[in-house]
Short mmCIF file of C-alpha atoms and ligand atoms in Angstrom, two decimals:
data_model
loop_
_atom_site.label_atom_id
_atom_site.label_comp_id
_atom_site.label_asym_id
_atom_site.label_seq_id
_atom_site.Cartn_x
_atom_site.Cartn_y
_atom_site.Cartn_z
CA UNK A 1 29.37 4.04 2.56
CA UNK A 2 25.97 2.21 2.61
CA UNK A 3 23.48 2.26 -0.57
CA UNK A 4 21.94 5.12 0.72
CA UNK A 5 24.52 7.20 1.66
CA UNK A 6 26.12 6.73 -1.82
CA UNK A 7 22.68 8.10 -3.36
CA UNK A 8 23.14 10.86 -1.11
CA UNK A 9 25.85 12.03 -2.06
CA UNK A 10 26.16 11.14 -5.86
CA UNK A 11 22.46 13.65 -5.76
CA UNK A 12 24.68 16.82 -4.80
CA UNK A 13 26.81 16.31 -7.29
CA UNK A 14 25.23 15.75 -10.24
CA UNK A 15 22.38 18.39 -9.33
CA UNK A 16 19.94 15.70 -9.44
CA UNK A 17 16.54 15.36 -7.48
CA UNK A 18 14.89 11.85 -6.76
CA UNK A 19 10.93 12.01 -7.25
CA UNK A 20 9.03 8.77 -5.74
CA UNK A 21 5.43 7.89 -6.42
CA UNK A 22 3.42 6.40 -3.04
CA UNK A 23 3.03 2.72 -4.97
CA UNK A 24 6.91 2.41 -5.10
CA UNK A 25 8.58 0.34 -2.00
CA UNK A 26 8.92 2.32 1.38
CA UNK A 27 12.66 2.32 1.40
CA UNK A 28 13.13 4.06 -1.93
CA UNK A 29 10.32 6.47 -0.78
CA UNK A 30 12.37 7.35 1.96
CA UNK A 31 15.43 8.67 0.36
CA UNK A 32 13.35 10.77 -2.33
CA UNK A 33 13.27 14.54 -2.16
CA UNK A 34 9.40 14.48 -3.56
CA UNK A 35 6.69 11.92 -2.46
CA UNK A 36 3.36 12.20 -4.26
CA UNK A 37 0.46 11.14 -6.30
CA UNK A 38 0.86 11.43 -10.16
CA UNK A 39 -0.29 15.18 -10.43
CA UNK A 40 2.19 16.42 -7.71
CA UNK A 41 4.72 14.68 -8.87
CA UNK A 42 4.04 16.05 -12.81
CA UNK A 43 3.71 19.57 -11.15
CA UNK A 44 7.34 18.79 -9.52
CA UNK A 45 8.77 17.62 -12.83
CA UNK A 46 7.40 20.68 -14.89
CA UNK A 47 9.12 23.40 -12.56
CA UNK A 48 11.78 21.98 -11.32
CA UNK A 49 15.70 23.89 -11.53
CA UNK A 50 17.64 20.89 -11.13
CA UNK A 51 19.54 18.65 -13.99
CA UNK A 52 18.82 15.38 -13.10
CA UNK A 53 15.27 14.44 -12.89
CA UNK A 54 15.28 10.40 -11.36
CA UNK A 55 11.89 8.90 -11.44
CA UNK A 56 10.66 6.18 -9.03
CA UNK A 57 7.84 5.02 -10.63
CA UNK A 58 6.93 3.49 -13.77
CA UNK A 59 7.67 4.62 -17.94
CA UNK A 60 4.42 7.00 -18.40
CA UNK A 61 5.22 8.72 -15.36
CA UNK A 62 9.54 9.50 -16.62
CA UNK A 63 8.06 9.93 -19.84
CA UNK A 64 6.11 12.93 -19.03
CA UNK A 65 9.05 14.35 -17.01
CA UNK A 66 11.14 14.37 -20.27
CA UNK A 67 8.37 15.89 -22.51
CA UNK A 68 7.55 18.76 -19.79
CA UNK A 69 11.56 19.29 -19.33
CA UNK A 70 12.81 18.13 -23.11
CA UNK A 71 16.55 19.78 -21.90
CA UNK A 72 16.97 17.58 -18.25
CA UNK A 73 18.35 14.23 -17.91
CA UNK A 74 15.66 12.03 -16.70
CA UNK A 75 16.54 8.89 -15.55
CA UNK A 76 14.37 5.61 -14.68
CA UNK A 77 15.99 3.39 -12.00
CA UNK A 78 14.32 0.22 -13.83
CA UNK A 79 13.20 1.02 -17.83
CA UNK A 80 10.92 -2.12 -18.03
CA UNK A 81 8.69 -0.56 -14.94
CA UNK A 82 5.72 0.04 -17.22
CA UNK A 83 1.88 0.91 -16.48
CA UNK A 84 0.10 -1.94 -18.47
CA UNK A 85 -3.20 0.79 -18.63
CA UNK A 86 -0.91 2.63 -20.26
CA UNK A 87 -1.27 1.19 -23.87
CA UNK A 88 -4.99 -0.12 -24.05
CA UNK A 89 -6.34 2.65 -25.80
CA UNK A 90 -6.55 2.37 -29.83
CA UNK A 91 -5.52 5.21 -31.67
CA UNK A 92 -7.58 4.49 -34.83
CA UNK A 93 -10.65 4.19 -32.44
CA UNK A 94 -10.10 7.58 -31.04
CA UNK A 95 -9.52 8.81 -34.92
CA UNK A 96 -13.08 7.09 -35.31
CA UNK A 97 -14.70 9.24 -32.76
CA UNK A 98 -13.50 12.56 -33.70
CA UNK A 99 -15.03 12.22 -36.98
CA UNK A 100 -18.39 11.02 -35.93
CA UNK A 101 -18.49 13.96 -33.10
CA UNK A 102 -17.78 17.40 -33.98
CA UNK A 103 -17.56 18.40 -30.40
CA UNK A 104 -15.49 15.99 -28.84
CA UNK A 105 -12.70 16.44 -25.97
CA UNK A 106 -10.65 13.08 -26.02
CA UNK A 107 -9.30 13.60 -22.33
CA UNK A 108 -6.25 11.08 -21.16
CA UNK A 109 -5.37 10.27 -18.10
CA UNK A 110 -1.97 10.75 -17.43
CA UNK A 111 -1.47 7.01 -16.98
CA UNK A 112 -0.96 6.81 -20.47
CA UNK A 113 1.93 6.92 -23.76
CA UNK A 114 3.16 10.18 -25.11
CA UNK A 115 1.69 8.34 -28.20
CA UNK A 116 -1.82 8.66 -26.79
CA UNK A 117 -1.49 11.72 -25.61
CA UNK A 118 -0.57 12.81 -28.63
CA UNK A 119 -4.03 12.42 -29.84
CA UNK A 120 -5.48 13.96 -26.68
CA UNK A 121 -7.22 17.21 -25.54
CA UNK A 122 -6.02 16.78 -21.98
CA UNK A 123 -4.25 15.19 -19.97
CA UNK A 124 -5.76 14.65 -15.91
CA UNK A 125 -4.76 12.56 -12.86
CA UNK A 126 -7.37 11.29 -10.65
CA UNK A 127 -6.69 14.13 -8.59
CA UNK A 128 -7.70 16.39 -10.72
CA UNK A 129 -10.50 14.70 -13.67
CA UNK A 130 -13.44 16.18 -12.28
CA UNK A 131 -11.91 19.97 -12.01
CA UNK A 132 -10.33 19.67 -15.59
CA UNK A 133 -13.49 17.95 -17.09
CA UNK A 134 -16.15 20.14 -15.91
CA UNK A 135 -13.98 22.95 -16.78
CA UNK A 136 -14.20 21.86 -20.57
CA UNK A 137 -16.63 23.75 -23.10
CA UNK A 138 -17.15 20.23 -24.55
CA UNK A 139 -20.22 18.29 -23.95
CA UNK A 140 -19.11 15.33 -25.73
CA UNK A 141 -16.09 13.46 -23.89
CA UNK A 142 -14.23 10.17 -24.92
CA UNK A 143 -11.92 9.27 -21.48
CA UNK A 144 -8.74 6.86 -21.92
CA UNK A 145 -7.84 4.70 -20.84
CA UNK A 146 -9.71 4.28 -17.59
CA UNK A 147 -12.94 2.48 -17.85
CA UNK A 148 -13.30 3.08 -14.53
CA UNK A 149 -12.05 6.23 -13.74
CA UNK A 150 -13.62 7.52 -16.94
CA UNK A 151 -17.23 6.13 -15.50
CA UNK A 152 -16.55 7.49 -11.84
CA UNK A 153 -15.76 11.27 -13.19
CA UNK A 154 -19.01 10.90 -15.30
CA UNK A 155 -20.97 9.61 -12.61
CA UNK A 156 -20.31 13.42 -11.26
CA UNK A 157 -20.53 15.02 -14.25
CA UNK A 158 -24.33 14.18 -16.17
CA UNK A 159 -24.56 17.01 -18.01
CA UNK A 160 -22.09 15.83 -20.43
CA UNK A 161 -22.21 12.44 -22.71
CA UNK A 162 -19.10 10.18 -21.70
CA UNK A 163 -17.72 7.64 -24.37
CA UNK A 164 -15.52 5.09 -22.38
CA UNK A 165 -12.37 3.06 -23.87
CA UNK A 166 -11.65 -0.83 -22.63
CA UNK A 167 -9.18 -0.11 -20.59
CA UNK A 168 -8.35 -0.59 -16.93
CA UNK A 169 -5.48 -0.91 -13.87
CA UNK A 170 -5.16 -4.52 -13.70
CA UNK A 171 -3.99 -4.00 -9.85
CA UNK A 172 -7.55 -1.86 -8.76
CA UNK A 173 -10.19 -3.43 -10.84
CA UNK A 174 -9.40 -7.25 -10.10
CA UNK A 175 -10.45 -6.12 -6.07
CA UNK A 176 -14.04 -6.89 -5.97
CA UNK A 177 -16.68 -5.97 -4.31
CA UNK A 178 -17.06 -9.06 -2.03
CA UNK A 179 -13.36 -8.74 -0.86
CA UNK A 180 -14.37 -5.20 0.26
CA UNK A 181 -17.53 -6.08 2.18
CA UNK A 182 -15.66 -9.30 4.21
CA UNK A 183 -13.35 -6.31 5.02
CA UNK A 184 -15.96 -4.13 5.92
CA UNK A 185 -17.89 -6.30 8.34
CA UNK A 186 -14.45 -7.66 9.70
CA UNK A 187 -14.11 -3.94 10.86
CA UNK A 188 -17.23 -2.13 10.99
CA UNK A 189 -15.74 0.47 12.49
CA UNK A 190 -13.34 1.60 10.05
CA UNK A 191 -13.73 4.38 7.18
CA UNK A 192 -13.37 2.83 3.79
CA UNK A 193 -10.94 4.92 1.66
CA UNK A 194 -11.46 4.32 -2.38
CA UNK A 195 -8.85 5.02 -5.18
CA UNK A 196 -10.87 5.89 -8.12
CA UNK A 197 -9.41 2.86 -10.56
CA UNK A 198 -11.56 0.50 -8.70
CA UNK A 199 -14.85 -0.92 -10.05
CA UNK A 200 -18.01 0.98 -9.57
CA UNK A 201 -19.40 -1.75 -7.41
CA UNK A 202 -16.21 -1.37 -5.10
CA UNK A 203 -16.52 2.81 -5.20
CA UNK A 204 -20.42 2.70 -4.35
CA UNK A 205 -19.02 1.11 -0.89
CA UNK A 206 -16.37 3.60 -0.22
CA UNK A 207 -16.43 6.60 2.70
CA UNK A 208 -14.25 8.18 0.83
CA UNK A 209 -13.00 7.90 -3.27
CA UNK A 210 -9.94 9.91 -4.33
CA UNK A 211 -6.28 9.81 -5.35
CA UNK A 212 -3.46 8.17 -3.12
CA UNK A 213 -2.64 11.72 -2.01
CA UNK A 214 -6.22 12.41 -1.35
CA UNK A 215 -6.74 9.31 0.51
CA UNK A 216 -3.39 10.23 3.03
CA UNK A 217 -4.81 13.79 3.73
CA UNK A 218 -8.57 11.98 4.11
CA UNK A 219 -7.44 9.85 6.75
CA UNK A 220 -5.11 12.59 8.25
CA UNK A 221 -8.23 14.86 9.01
CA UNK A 222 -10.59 12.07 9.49
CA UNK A 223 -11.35 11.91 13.53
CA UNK A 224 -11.74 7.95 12.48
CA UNK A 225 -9.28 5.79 14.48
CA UNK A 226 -9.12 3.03 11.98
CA UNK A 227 -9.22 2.50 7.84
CA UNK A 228 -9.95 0.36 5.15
CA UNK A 229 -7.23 1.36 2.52
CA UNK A 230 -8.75 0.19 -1.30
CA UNK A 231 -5.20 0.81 -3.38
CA UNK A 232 -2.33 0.07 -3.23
CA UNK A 233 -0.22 -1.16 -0.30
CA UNK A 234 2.70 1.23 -1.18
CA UNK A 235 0.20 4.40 0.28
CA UNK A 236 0.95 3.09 3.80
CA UNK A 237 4.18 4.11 4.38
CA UNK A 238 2.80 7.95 4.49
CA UNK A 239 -0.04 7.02 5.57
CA UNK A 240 1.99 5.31 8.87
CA UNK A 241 4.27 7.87 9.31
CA UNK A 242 1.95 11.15 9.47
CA UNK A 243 -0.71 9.06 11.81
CA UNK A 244 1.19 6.60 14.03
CA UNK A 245 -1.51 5.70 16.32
CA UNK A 246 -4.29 4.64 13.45
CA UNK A 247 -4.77 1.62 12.47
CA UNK A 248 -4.92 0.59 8.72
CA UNK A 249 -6.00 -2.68 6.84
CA UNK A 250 -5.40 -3.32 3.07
CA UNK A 251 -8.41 -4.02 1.37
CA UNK A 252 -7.09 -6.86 -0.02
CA UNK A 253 -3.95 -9.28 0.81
CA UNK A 254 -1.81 -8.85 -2.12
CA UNK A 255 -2.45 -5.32 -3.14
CA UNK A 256 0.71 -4.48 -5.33
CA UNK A 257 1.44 -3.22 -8.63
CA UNK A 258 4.23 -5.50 -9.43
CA UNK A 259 5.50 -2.56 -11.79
CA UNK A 260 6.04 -0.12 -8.94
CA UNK A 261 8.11 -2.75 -6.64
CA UNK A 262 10.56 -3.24 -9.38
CA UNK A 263 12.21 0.41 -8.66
CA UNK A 264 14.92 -0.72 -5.80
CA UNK A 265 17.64 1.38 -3.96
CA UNK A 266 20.24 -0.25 -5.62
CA UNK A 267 18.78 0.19 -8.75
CA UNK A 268 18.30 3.89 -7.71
CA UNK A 269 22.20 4.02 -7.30
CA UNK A 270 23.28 2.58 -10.46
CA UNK A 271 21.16 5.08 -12.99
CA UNK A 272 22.57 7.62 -10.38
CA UNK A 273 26.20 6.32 -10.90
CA UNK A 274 26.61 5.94 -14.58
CA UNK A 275 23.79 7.91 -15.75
CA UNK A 276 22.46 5.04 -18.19
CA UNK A 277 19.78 4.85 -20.65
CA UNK A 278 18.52 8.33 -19.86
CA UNK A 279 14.48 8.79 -21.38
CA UNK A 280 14.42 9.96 -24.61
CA UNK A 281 10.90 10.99 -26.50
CA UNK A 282 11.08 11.15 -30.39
CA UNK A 283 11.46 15.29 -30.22
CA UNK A 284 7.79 15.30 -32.74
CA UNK A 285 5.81 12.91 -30.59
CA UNK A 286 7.07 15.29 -27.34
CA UNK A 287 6.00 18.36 -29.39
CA UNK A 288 2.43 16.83 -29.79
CA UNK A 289 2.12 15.14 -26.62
CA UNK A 290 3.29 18.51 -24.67
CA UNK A 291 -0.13 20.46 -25.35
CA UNK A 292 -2.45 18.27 -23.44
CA UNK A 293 -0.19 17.80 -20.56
CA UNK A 294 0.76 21.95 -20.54
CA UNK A 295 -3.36 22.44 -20.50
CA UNK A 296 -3.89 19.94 -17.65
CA UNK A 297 -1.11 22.11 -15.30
CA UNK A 298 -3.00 25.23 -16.61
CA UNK A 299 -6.47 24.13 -16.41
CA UNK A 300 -5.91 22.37 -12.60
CA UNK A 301 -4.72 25.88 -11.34
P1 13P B 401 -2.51 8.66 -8.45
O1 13P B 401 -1.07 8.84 -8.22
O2 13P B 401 -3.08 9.74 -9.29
O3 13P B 401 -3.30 8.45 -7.20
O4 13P B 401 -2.70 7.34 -9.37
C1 13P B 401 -2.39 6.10 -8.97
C2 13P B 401 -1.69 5.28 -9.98
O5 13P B 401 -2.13 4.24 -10.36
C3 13P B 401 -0.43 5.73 -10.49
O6 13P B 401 0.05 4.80 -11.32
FE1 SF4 B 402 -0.54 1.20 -13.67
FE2 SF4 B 402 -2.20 0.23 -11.87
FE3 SF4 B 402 0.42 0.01 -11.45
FE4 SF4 B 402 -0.79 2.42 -11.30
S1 SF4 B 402 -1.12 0.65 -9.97
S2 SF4 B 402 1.13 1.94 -12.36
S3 SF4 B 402 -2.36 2.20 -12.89
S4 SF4 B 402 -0.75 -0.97 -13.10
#
């Protein structure tokens, strides 16, 4: 049997379901039941019947899985696949803030520990900040850990005061703005597609700013023949396969979370195979970090 037909069949009979974010490599994207963005793939997690739950992407993302399902096995093909955004926010800073305003929403983005969360609001994906936000009686919001995510959902949002945390994807914000316009005038032509983790300088350029998911269904409608893609390089397998006669051109040459690419199909089969080293969330920190990703599912309705 190859690799994949081992994963195959090893799925049907331990009831299991293989979830794959766009950034993780095209071959292990292939053989997963659901392909998605971050909130899809959350949404997937939280009502899902099956009792395996493997997750092709990085910690935050199997983390969350467990806390939404705390009675599923949910397995990570590679445990040291790990969002570095995902710790730079400082807990006693956030502690700070609430004291000094009465009114404040700490939002998270889901990119994030269950530690953090645990001293969140509400969770949000870039797909859906700006619903979630504006949907918020608070006028006062603190936004980690995305600098730049944070400053892009307040840019659209004035009527509320934003308080922004150092924090940032180390794979979107080193593409600068520079990189983007050699692109540009290389191919005039093309529509420049955005993913909101970039710098503002590289968002005030874009056609279009959104998550990976939005950026596949943006170029699917578009009537443009030809794209710019500004994230990362994993979004072009979907984007390839629904529109096979567009053209696409990375943004930049190396545009790849090195995080993402360590989830292989051989990797895949072995957490598959022996079941190892299933997540497990301290059952208080997934009691408190469960709120703020329960009112993100509700509030995104
Ligand atoms: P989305 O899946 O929300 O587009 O976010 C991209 C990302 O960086 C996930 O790690
Ligand atoms: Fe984290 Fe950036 Fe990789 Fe997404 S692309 S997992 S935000 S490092």
């Amino acid at each position: 049997m190859t690799v994949t037909e081992e994963i195959l069949s090893l799925k049907k009979e331990k009831d299991a379901i293989i979830l794959a974010h766009y950034y993780v490599p095209p071959e292990v994207q292939k053989i997963a039941d659901y392909i998605g963005d971050s909130f899809y793939l959350s949404k997937v997690a939280a009502s899902t019947d099956a009792k395996v739950l493997v997750f092709c992407g990085v910690s935050f993302m199997g983390e969350s899985a467990k806390i939404l399902n705390p009675d599923k096995t949910v397995l990570m093909p590679d445990a040291e696949a790990d969002c570095p955004m995902a710790h730079m926010a400082d807990i006693e800073k956030i502690k700070e803030l609430r004291s000094r305003y009465e009114d404040l929403a700490v939002v998270c983005y889901i990119n994030s520990t269950a530690e953090l969360k645990s001293h969140s609001d509400v969770c949000v994906t870039s797909a859906n900040a700006l619903k979630i936000v504006k949907a918020l009686p608070n006028r006062h919001i603190l936004f980690i850990p995305d600098e730049n995510l944070g400053r892009y959902i307040a840019s659209l949002v004035p009527e509320k005061h934003f308080i922004f945390n150092d924090g940032r994807c180390p794979v979107h914000a080193k593409v600068t703005a520079d990189a983007v316009k050699r692109e540009k005038e290389a191919h005039p032509e093309a529509e420049l597609l955005v993913h909101p983790e970039c710098v503002p300088e590289v968002l005030a350029l874009a056609d279009y700013i959104g998550s990976t998911s939005g950026i596949i269904q943006y170029a699917t409608k578009s009537d443009s023949a030809s794209f710019i893609i500004c994230t990362e390089e994993g979004v072009l397998h979907e984007l390839k396969e629904q529109n096979p006669t567009k053209i696409f051109y990375m943004a930049e040459d190396s545009f790849r979370c090195p995080d993402m690419k360590k989830i292989t199909l051989e990797k895949v089969l072995a957490v598959l195979k022996d079941g190892s080293d299933p997540v497990e969330v301290d059952p208080g920190l997934a009691d408190a970090s469960m709120p703020p990703l329960k009112r993100m599912l509700e509030l995104s309705k």
